[in-house]
Backbone as a ProteinNet text record, in pm:
[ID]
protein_1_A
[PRIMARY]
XXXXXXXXXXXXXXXXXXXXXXXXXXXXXXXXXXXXXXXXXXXXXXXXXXXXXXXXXXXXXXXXXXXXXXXXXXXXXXXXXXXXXXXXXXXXXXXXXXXXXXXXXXXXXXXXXXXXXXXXXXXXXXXXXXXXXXX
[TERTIARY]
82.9	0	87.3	191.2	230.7	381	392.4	443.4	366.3	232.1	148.5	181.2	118.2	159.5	272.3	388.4	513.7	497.3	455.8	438	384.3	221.5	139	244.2	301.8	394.8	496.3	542.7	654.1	595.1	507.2	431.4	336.6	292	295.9	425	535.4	608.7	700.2	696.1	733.7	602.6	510.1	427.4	441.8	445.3	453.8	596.6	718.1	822.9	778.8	719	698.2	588.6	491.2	423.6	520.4	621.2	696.1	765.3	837.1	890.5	801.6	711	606.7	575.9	541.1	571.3	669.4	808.8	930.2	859.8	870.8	839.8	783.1	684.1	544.1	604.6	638.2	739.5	836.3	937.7	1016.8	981	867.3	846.9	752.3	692.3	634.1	714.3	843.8	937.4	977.3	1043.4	1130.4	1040.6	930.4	861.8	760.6	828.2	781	639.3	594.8	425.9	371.1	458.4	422.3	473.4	326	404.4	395.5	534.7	642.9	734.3	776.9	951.6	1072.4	1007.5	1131.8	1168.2	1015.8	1050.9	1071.5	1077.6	1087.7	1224.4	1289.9	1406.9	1548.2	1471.6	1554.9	1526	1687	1674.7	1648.1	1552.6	1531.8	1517.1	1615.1	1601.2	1508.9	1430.4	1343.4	1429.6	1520.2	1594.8	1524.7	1391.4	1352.2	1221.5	1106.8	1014.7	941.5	947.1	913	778.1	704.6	568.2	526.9	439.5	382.1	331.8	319.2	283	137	50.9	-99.2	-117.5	-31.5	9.2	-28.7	-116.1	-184.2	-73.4	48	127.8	241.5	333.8	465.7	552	641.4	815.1	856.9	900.9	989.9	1051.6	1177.9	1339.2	1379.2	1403.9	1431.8	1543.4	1649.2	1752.1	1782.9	1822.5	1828.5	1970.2	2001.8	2111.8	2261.5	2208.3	2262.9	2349	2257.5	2286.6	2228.1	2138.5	2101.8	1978.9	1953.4	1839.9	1770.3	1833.9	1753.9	1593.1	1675.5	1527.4	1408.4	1445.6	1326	1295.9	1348.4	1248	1169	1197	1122.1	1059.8	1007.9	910.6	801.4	858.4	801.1	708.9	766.1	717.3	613.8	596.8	521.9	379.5	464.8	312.2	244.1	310.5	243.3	163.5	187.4	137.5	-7.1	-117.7	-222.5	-228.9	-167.8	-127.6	-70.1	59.4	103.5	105.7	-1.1	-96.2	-169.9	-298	-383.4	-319.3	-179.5	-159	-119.2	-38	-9.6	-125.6	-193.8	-349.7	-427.1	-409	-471.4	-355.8	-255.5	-121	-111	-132.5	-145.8	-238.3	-348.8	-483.8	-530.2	-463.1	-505.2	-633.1	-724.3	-834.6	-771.3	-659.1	-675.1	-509.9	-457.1	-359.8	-285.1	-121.2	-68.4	-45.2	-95.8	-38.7	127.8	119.6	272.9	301.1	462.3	580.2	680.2	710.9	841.5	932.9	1096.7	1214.9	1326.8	1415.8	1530.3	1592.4	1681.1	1755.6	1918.3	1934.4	2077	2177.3	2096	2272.2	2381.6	2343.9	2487.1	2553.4	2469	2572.9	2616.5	2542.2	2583.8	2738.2	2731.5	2806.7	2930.6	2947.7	3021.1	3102.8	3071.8	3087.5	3178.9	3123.3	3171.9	3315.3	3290.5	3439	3518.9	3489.3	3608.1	3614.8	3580.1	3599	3741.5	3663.1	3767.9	3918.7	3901.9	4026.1	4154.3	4118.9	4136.4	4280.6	4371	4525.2	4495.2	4460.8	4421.6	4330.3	4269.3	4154.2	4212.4	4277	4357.6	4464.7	4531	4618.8	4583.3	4432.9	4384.1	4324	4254.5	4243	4368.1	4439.8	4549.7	4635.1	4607.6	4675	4581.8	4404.7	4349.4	4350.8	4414.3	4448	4569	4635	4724	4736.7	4637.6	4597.3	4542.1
-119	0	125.3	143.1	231	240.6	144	179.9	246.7	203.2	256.5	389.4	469.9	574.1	692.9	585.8	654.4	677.7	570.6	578	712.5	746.7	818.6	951	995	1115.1	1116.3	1023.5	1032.1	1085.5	1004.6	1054.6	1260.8	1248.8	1407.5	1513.9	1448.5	1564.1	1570.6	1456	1469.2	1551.9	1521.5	1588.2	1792.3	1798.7	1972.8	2000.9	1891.9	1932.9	1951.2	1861.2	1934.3	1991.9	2022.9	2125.9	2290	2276	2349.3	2433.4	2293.3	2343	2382.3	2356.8	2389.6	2530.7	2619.2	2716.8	2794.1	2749.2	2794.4	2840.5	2737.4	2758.6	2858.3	2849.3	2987.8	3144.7	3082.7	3250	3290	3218.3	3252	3286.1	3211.1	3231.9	3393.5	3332.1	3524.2	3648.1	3655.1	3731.7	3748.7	3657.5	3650.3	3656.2	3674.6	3710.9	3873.3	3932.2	4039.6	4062.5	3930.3	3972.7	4055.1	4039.6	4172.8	4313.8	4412.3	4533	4593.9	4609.1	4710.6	4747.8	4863.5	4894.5	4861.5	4838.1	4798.5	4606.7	4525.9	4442.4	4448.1	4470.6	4501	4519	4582.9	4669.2	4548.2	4437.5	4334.8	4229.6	4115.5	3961.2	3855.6	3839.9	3824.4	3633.7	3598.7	3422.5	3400.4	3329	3246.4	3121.9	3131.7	3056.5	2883.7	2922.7	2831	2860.8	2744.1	2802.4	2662.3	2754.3	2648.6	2647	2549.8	2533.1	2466.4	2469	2389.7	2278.8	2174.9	2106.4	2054.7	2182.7	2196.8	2254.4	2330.1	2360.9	2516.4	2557.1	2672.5	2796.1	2793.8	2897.4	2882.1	3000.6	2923.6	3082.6	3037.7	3150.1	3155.2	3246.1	3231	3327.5	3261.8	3316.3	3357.6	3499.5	3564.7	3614.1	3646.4	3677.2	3778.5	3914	3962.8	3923.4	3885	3873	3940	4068.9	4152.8	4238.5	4133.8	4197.4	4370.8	4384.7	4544.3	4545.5	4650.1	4641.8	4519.5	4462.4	4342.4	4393.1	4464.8	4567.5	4595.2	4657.8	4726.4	4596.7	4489.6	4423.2	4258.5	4254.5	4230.1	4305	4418.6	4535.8	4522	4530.8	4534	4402.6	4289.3	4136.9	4166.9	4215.6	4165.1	4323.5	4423.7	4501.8	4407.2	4328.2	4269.6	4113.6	4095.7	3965	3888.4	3997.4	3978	3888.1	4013.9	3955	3815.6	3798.3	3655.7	3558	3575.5	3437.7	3380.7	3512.4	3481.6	3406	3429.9	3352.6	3217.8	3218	3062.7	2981.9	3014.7	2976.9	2889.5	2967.1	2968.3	2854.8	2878	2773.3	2663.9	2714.2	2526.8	2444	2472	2416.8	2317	2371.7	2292.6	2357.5	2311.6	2341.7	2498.1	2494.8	2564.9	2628.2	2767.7	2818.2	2896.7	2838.9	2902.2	3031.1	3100.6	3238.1	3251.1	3361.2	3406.7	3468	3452	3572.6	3552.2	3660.7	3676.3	3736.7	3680.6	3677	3673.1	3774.1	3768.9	3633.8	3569.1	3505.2	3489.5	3482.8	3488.9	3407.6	3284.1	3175.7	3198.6	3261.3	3323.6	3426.6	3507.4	3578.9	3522.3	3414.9	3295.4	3209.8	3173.8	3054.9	3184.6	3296.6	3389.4	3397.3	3412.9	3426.3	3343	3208.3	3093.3	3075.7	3093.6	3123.8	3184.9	3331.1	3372.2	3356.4	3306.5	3210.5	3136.9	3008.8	2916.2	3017.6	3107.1	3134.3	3203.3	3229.1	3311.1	3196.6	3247	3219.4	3120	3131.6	3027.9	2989.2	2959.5	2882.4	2796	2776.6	2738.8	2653.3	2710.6	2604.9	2497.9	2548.3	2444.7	2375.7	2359	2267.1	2157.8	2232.2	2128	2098.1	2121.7	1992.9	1903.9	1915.7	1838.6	1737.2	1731	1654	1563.6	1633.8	1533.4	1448.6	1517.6	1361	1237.9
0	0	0	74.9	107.1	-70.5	-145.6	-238.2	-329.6	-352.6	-414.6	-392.9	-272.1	-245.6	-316.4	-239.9	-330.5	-455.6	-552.3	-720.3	-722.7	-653.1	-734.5	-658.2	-580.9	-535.2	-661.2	-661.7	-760.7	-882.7	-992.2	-1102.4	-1038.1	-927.5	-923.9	-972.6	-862.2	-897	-1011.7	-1092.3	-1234.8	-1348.6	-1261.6	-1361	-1325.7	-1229.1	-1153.5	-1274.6	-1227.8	-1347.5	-1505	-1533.5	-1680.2	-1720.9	-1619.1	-1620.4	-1571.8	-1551.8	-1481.1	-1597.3	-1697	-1811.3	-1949	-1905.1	-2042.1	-2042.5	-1863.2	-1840.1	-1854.2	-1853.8	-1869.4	-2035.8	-2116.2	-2288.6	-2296.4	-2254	-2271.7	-2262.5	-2184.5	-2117.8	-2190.1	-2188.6	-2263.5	-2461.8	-2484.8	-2667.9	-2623.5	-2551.8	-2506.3	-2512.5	-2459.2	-2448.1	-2554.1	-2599.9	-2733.3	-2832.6	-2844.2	-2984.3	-2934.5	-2813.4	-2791.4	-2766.7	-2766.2	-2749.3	-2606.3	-2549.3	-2400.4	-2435.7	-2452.8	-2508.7	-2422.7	-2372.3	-2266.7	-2332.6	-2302	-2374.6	-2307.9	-2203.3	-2104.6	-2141.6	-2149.6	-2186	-2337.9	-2430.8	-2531.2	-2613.3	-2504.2	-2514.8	-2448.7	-2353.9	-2312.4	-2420.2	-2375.7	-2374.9	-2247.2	-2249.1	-2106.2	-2088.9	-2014.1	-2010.2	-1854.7	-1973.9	-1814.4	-1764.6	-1686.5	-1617.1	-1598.9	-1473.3	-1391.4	-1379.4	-1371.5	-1303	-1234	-1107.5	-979.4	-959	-991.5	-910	-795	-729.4	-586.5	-616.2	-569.8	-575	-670.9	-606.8	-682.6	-753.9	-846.5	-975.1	-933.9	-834.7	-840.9	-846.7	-788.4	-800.7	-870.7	-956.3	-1031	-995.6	-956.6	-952.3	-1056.7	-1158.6	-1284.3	-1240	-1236.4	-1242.1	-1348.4	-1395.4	-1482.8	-1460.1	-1635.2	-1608.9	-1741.4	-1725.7	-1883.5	-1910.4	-2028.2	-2096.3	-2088.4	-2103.4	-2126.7	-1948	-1892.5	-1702.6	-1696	-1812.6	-1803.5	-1739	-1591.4	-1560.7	-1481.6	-1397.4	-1377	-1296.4	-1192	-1118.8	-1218.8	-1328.9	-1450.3	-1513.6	-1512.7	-1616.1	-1501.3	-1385.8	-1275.3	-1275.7	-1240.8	-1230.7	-1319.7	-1482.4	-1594.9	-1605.2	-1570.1	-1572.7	-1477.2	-1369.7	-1232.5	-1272.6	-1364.7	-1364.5	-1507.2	-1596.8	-1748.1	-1646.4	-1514.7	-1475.3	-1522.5	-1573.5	-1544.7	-1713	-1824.7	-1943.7	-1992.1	-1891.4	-1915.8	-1861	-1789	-1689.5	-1773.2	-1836.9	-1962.9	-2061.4	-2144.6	-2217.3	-2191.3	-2053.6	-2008.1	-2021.1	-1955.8	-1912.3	-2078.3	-2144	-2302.6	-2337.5	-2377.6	-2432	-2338.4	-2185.2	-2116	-2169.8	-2138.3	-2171.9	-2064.9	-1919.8	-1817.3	-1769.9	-1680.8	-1586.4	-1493.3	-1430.6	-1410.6	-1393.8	-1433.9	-1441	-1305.3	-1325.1	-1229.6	-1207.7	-1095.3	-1093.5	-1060	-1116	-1182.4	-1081	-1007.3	-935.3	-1002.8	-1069.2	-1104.5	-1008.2	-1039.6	-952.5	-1045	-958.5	-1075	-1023.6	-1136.8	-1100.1	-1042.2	-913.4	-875.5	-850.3	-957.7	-923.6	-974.2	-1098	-1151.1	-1082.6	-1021.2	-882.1	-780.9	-760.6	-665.7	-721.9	-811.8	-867.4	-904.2	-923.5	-937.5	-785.4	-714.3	-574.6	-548.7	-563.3	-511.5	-589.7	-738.6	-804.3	-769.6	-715	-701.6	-528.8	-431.3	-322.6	-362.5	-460.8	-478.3	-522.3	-597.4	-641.3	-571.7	-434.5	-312.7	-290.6	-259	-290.7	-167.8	-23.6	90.2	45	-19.6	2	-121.2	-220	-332.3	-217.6	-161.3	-31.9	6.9	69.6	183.5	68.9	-70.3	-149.2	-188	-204.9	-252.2	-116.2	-18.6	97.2	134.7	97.6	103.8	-1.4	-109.4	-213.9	-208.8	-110.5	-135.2	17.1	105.9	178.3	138
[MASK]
+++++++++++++++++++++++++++++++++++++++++++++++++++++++++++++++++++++++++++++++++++++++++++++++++++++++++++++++++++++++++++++++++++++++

């Protein structure tokens, strides 16, 4: 009984994932074919990184990132006042019962994973790697 269980959890949260990435799609062909008319979005390349949903599909995070590193503030802004716009189209292009509402978020792993690089590259911290290597 209780594998049963597991199965139908497991088949959920593969399904939230590619309901997850189908959202990612939407968004991103939205952007890139300019159909949100803003100038601010308009004026970016804007990558939909990630987009995280809940479990019950009802809410989704898209992690946005402009290309160009221009503006990340203005085109979060721009995304979160067009929300009402590109819910409607998710909504229409999913063709599920019922559509996730949208928060947009910039994305900061690349300021993250930046960080951490130049961490590692830190002349001690380069030391204490390589005496741990050659224990």
């Amino acid at each position: 009984m209780a594998h049963k269980q597991d199965h139908t959890a497991e088949q959920q949260s593969v399904r939230v994932l590619k309901v997850g990435e189908r959202v990612r799609h939407i968004l991103s062909e939205l952007l890139a074919r300019q159909e949100v008319h803003d100038e601010v979005l308009s004026a970016s390349n804007i990558a939909v990184t990630e987009v995280r949903l809940t479990p019950d599909l009802r809410n989704a995070t898209a992690y946005v990132k402009p290309l160009l590193d221009n503006g990340e503030d203005e085109v979060v802004k721009a995304l979160r006042q067009n929300t009402a716009f590109l819910q409607r189209e998710v909504a229409k292009r999913l063709g599920l019962k019922f559509a996730p509402k949208l928060k947009f978020r910039k994305d900061e792993s690349f300021a993250e994973a930046d960080r951490i690089e130049e961490l590692l590259r830190d002349p001690m911290v380069a030391r204490d790697l390589d005496e741990g290597d050659e224990a």
